[in-house]
PDB file of C-alpha atoms in Angstrom:
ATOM      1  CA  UNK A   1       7.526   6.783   5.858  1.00  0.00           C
ATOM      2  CA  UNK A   2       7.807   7.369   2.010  1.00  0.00           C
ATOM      3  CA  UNK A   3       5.209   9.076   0.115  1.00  0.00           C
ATOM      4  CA  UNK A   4       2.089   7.031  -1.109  1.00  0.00           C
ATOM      5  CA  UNK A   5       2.766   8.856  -4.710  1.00  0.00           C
ATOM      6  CA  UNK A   6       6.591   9.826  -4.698  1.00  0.00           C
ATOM      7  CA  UNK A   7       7.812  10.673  -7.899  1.00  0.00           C
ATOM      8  CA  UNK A   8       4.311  10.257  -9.419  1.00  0.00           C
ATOM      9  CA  UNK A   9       2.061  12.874 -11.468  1.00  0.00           C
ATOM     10  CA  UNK A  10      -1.277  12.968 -11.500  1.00  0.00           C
ATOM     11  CA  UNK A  11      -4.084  14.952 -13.726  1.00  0.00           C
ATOM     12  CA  UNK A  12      -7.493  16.085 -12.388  1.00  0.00           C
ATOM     13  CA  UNK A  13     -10.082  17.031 -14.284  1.00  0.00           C
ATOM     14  CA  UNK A  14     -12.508  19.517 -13.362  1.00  0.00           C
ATOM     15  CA  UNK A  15      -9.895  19.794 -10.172  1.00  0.00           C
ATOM     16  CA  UNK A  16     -10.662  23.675  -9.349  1.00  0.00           C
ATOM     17  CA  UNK A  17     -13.943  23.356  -7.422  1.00  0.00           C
ATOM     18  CA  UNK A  18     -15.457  20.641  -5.012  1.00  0.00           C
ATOM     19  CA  UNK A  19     -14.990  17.173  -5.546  1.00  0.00           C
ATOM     20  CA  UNK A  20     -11.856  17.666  -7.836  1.00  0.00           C
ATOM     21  CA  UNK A  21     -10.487  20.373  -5.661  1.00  0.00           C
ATOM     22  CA  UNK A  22     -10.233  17.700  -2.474  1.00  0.00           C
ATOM     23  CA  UNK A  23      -8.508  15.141  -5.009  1.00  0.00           C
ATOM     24  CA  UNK A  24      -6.233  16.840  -5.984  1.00  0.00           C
ATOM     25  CA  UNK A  25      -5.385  18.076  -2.506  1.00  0.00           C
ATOM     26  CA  UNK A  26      -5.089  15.005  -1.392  1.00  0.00           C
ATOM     27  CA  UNK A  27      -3.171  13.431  -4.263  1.00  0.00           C
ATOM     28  CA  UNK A  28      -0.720  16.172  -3.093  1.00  0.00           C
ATOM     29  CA  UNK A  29      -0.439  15.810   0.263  1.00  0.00           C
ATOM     30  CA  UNK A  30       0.366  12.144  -0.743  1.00  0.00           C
ATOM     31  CA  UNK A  31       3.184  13.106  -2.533  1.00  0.00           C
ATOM     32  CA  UNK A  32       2.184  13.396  -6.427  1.00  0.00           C
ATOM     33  CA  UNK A  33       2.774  16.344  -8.571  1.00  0.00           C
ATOM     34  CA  UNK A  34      -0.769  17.161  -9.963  1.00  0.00           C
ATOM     35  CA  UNK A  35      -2.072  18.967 -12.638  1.00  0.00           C
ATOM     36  CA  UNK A  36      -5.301  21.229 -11.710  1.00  0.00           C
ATOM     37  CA  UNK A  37      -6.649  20.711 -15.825  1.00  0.00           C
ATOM     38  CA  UNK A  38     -10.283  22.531 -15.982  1.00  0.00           C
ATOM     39  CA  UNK A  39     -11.810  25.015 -18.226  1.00  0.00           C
ATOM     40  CA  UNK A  40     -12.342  27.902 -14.713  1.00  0.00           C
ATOM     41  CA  UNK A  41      -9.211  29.755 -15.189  1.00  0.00           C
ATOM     42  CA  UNK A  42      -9.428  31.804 -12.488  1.00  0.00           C
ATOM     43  CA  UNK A  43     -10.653  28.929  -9.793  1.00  0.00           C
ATOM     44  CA  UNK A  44      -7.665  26.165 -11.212  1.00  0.00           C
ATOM     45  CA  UNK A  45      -5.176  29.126 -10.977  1.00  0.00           C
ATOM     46  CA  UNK A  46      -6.092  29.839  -7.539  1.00  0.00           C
ATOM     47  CA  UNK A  47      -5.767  26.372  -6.036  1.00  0.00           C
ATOM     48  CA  UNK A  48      -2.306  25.807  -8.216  1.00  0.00           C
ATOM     49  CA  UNK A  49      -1.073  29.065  -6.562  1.00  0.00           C
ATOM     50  CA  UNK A  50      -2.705  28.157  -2.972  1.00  0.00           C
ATOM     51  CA  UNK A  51      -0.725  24.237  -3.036  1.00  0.00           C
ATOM     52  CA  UNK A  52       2.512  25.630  -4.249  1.00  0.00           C
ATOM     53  CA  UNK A  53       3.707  25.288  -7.748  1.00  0.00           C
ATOM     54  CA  UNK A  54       6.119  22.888  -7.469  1.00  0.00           C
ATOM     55  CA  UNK A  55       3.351  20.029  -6.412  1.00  0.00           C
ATOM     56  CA  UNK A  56       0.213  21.741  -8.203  1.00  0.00           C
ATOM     57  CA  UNK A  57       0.338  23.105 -11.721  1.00  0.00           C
ATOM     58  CA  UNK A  58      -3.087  24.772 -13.204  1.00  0.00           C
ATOM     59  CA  UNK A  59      -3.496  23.754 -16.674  1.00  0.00           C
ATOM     60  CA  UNK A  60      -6.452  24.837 -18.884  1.00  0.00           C
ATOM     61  CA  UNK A  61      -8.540  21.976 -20.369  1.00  0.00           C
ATOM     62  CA  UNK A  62     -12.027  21.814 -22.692  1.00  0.00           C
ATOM     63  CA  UNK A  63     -12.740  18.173 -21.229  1.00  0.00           C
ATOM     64  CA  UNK A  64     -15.060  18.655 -24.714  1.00  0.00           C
ATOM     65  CA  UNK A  65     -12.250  19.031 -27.010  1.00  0.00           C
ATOM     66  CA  UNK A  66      -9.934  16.371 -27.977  1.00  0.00           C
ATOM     67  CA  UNK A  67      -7.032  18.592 -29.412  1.00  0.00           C
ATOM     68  CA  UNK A  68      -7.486  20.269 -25.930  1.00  0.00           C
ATOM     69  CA  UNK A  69      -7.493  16.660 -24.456  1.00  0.00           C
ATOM     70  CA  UNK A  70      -4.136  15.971 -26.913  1.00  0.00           C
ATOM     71  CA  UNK A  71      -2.273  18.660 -26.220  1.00  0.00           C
ATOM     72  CA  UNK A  72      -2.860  18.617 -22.141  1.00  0.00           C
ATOM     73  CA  UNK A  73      -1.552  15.325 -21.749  1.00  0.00           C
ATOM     74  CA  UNK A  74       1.482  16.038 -24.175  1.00  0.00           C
ATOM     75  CA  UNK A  75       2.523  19.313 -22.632  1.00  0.00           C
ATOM     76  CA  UNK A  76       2.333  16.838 -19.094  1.00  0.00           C
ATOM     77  CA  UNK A  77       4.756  14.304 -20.582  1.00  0.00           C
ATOM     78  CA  UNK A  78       6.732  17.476 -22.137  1.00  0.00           C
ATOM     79  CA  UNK A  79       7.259  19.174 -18.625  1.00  0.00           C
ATOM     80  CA  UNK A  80       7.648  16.275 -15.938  1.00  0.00           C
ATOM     81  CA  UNK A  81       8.955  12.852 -18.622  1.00  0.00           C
ATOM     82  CA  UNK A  82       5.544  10.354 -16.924  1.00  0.00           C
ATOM     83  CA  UNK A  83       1.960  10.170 -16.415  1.00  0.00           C
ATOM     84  CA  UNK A  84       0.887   7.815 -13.650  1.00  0.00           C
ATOM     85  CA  UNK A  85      -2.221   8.745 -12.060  1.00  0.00           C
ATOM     86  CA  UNK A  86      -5.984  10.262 -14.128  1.00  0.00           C
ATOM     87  CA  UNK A  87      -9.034  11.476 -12.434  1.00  0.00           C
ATOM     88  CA  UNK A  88     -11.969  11.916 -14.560  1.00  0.00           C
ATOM     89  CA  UNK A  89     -13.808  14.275 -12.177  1.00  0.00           C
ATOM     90  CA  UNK A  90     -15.416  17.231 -14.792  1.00  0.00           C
ATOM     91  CA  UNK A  91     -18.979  17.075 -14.588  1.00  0.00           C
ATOM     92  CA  UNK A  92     -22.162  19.457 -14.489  1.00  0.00           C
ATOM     93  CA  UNK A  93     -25.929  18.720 -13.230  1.00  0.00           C
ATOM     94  CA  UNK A  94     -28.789  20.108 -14.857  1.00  0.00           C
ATOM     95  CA  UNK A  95     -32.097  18.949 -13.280  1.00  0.00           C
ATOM     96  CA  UNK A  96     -35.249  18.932 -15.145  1.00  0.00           C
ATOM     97  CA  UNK A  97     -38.173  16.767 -15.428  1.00  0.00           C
ATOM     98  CA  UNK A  98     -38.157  14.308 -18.398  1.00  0.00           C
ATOM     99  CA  UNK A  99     -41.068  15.635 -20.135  1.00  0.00           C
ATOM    100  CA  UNK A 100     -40.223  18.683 -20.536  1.00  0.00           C
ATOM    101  CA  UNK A 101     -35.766  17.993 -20.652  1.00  0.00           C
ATOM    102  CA  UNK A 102     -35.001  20.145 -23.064  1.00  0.00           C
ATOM    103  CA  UNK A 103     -32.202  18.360 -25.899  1.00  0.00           C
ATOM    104  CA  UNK A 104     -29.452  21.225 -26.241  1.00  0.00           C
ATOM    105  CA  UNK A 105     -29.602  20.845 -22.460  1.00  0.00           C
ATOM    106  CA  UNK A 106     -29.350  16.768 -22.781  1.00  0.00           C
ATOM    107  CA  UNK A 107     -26.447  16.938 -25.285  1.00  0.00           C
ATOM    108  CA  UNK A 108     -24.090  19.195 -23.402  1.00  0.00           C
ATOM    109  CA  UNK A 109     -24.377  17.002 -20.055  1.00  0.00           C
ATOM    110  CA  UNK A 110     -23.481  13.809 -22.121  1.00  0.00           C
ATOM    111  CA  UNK A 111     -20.897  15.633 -23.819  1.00  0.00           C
ATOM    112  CA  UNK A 112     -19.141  16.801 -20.817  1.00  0.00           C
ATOM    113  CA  UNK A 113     -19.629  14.163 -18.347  1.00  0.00           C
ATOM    114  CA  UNK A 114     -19.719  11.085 -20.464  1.00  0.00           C
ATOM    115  CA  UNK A 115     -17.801  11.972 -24.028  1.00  0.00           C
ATOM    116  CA  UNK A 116     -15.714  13.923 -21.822  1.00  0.00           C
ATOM    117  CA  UNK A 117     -14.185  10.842 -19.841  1.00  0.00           C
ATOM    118  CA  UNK A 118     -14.015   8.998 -22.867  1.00  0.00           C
ATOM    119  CA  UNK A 119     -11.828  11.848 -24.781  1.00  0.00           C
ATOM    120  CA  UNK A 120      -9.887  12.455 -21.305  1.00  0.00           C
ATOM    121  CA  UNK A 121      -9.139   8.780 -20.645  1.00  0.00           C
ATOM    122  CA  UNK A 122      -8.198   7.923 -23.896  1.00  0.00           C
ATOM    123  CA  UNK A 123      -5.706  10.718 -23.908  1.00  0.00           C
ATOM    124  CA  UNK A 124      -4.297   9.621 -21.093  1.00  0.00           C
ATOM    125  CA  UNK A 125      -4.371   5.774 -21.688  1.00  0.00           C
ATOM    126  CA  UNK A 126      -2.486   5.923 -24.384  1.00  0.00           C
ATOM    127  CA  UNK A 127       0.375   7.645 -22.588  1.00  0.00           C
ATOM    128  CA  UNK A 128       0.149   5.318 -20.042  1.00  0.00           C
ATOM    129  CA  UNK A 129       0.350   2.508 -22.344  1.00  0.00           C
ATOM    130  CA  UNK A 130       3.982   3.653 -23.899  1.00  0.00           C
ATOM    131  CA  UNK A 131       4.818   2.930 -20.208  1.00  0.00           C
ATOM    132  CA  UNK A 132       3.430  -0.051 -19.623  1.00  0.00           C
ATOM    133  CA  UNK A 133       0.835   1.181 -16.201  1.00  0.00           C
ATOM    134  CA  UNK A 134      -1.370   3.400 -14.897  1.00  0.00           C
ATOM    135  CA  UNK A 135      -4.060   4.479 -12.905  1.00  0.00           C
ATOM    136  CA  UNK A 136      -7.621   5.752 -14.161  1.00  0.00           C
ATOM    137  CA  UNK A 137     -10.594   6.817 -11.877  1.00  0.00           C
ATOM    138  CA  UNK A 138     -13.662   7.921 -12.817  1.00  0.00           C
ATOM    139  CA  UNK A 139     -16.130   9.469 -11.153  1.00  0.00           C
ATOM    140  CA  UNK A 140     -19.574   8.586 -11.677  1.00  0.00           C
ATOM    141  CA  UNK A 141     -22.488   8.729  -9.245  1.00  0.00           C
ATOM    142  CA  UNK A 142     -25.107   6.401  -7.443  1.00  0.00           C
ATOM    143  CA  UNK A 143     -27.672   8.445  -9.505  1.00  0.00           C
ATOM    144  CA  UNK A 144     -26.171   6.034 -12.709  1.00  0.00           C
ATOM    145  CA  UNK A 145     -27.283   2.877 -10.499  1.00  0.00           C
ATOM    146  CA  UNK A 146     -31.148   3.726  -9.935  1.00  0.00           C
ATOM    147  CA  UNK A 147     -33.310   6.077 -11.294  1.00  0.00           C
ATOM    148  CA  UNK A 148     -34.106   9.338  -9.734  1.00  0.00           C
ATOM    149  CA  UNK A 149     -36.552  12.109 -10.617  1.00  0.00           C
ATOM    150  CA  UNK A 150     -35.226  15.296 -12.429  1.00  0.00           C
ATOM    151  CA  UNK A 151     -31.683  13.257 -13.357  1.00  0.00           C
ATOM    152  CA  UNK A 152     -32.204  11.727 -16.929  1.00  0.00           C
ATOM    153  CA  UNK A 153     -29.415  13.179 -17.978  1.00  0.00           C
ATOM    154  CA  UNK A 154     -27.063  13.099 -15.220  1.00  0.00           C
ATOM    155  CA  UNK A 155     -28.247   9.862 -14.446  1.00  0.00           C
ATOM    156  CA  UNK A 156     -27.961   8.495 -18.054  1.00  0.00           C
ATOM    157  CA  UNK A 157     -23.799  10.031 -18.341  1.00  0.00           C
ATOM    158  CA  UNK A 158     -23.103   8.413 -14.796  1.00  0.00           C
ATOM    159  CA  UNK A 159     -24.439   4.913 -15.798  1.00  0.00           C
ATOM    160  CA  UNK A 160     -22.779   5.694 -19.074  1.00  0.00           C
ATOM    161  CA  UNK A 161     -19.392   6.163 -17.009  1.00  0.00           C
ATOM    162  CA  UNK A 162     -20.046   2.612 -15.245  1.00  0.00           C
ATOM    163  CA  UNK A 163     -20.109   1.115 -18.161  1.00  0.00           C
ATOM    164  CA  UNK A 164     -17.043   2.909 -19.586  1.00  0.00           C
ATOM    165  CA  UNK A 165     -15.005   2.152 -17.009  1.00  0.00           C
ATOM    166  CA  UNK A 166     -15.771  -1.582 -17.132  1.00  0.00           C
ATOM    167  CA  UNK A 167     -15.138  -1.505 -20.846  1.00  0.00           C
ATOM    168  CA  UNK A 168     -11.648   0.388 -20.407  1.00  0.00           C
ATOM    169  CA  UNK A 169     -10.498  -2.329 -17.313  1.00  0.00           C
ATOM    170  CA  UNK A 170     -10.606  -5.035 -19.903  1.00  0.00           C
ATOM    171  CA  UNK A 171      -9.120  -3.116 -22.773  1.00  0.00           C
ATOM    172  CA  UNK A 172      -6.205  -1.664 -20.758  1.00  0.00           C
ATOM    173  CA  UNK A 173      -5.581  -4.523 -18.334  1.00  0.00           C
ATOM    174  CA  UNK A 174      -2.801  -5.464 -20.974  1.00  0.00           C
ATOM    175  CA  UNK A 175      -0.789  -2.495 -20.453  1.00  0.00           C
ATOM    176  CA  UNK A 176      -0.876  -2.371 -16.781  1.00  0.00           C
ATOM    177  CA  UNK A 177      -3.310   0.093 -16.806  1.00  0.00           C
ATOM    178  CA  UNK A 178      -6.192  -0.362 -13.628  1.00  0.00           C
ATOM    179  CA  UNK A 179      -9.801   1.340 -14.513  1.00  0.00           C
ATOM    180  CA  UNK A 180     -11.944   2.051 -11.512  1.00  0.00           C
ATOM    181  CA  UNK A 181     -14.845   3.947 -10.701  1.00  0.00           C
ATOM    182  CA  UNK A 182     -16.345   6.064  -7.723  1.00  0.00           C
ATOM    183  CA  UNK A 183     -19.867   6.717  -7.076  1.00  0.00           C
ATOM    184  CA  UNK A 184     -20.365   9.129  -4.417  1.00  0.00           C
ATOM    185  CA  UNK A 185     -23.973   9.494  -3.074  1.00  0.00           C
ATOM    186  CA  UNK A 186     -24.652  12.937  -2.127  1.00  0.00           C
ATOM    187  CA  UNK A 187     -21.969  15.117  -1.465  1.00  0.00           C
ATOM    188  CA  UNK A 188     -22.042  18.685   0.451  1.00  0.00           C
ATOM    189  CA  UNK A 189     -20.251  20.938  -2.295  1.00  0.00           C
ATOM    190  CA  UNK A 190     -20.926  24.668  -3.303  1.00  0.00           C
ATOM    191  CA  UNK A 191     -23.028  23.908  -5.948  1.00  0.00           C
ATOM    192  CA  UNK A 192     -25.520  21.825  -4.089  1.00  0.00           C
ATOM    193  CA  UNK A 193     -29.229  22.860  -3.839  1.00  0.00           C
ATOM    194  CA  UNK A 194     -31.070  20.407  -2.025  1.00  0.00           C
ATOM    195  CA  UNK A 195     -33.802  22.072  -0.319  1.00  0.00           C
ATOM    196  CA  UNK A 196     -35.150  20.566   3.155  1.00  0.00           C
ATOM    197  CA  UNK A 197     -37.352  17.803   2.020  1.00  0.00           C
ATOM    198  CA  UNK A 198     -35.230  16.191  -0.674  1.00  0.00           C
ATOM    199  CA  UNK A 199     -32.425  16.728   2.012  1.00  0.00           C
ATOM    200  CA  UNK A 200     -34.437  14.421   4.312  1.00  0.00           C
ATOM    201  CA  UNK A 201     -34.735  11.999   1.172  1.00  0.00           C
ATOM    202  CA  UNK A 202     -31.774  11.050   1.153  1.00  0.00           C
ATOM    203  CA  UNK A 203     -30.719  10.915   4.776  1.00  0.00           C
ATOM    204  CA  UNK A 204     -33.604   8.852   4.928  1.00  0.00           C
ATOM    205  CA  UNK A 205     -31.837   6.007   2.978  1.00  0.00           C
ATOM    206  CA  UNK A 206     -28.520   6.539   4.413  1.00  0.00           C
ATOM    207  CA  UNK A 207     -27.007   4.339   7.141  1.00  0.00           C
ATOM    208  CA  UNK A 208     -24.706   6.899   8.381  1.00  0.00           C
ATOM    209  CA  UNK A 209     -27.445   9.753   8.127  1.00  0.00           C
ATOM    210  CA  UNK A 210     -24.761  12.695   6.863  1.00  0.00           C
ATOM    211  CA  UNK A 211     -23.904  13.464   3.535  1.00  0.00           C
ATOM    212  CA  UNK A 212     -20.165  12.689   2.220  1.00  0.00           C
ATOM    213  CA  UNK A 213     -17.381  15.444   2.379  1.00  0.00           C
ATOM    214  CA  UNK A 214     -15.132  16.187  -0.966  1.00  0.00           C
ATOM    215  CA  UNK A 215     -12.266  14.501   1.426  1.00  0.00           C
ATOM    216  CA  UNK A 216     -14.431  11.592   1.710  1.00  0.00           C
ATOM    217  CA  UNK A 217     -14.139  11.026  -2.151  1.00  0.00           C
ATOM    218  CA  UNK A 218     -10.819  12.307  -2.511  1.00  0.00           C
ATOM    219  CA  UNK A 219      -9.783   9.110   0.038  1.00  0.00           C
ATOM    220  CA  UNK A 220     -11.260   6.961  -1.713  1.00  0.00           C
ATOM    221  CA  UNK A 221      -9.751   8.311  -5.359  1.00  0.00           C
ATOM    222  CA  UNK A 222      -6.040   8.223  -3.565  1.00  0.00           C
ATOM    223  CA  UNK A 223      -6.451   3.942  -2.219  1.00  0.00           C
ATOM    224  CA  UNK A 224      -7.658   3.289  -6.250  1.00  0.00           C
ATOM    225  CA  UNK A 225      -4.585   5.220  -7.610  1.00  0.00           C
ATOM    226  CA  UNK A 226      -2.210   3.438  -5.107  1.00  0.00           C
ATOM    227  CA  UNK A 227      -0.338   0.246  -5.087  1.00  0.00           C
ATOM    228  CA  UNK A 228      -2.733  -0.978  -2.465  1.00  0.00           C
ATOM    229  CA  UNK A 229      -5.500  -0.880  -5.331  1.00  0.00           C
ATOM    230  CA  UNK A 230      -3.061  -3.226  -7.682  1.00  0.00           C
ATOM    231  CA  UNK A 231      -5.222  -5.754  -8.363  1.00  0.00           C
ATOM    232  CA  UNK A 232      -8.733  -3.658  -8.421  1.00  0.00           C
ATOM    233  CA  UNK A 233      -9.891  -2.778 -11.993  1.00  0.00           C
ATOM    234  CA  UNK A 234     -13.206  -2.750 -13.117  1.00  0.00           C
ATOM    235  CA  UNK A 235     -14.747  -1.627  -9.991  1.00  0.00           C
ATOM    236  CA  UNK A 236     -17.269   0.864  -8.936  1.00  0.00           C
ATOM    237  CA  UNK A 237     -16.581   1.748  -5.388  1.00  0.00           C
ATOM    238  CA  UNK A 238     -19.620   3.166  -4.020  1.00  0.00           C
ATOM    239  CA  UNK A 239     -19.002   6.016  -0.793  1.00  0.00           C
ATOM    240  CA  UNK A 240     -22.228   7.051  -0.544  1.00  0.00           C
ATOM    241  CA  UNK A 241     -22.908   6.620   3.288  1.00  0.00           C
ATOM    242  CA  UNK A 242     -25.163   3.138   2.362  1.00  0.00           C
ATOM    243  CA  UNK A 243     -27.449   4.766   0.352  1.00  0.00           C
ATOM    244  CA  UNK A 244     -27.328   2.398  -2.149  1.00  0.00           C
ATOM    245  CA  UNK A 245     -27.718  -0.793  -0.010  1.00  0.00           C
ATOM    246  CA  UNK A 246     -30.705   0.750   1.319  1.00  0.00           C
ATOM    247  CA  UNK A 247     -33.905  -1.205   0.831  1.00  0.00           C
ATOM    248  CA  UNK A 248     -37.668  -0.567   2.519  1.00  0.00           C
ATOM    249  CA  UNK A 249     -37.149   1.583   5.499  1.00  0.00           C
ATOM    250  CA  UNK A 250     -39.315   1.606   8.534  1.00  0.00           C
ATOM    251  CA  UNK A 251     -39.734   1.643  11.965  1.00  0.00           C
ATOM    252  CA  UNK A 252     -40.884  -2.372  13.265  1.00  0.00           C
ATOM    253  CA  UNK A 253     -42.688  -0.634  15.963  1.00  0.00           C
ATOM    254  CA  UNK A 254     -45.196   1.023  13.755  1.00  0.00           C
ATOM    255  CA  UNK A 255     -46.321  -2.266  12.452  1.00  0.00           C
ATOM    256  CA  UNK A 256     -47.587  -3.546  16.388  1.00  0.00           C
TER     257      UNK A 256
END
């Protein structure tokens, strides 16, 4: 059986830790060359080295910085002639409660998780257009379809990411270009600090009472890139265990 992505090369950003790690791991082991692009030197280097340099290749990008942005995506069409598949996966969390959100602290999440999509995909989109298709995934978050406490900011780039991506579909549609989104509820990474009771918060609410794995995203990010997803664009593709179909939870029996 041939290779879901033979042939094809792929860019993750933020692909040296969690989420973006188990993309691009999984973009590999479906046969695309991918470039690990993230600002962690030492982390992207790592998992390029750990894959095998002829399927991974670190790359260092400012997700921040458009020349970065430029440049990444030229030295990608420079070195392997295409660009089929983009993951906008760079993101950071910082949790605070609104009245006291501090707005340094407000500007850099937007900047990176929100302005940093929009420079990223538009680097890559208009590669992708010179070739007439292309695949573009971003990653939001079911914290940018409902409000939570501690997230304005988070929450705020996510639904900002929803919106981009819908925006991009019909823009790039034209050029063969599919735009989709992922919104993972909440995922057991490193960085994760739930403690016990907001742990139980959101099991609560989810159907299939365990939070997702990286792979678990990183499945769903390699059907949108692949020719099974052809005629998806514009969608947000929640894997987030039901959490978001929840309603009012309770036990009937209580009520008798």
């Amino acid at each position: 059986m041939l290779a879901r992505f033979r042939d094809q090369v792929a860019i993750v950003t933020g692909g040296a830790t969690g989420i973006g790690r188990a993309i691009v791991e999984r973009l590999v082991d479906d046969g695309a060359t991918v470039v690990v692009a993230d600002i962690n030197e030492k982390d992207g280097r790592e998992v390029a080295e750990a894959i095998g340099t002829e399927k991974a290749v670190f790359q260092r990008l400012d997700v921040t910085d458009k020349s970065s942005a430029d440049a990444g995506v030229a030295a990608i069409l420079s070195r392997f002639g295409r660009l089929d598949i983009h993951v906008n996966n760079a993101g950071i969390v910082n949790r605070a409660p609104f009245l006291e959100y501090d707005l340094d602290a407000w500007c850099t999440v937007l900047n990176v998780n929100l302005t940093g999509a929009f420079i990223c995909g538009q680097a890559s989109a208009r590669a992708m257009a010179e070739a007439g298709r292309g695949r573009i995934i971003n990653i939001a978050s079911v914290s940018g379809q409902f409000g939570g406490t501690g997230r304005v900011a988070y929450g705020a780039s996510k639904a900002g990411i929803i919106s981009l991506t819908q925006a991009m579909a019909m823009e790039l549609g034209t050029y063969g270009i599919t735009v989709d989104a992922i919104a993972p509820g909440p995922t057991q990474v490193a960085r994760l600090a739930h403690g016990p009771r907001q742990r139980e918060a959101f099991l609560s609410r989810m159907a299939l009472k365990r939070y997702a794995l990286p792979a678990d995203i990183a499945a769903a990010a390699s059907f949108l890139a692949s020719a099974d997803a052809a005629h998806i664009t514009g969608h947000v593709l929640n894997v987030d265990g039901g959490f978001a179909a929840a309603g009012v939870l309770f036990d009937p029996s209580e009520e008798r």
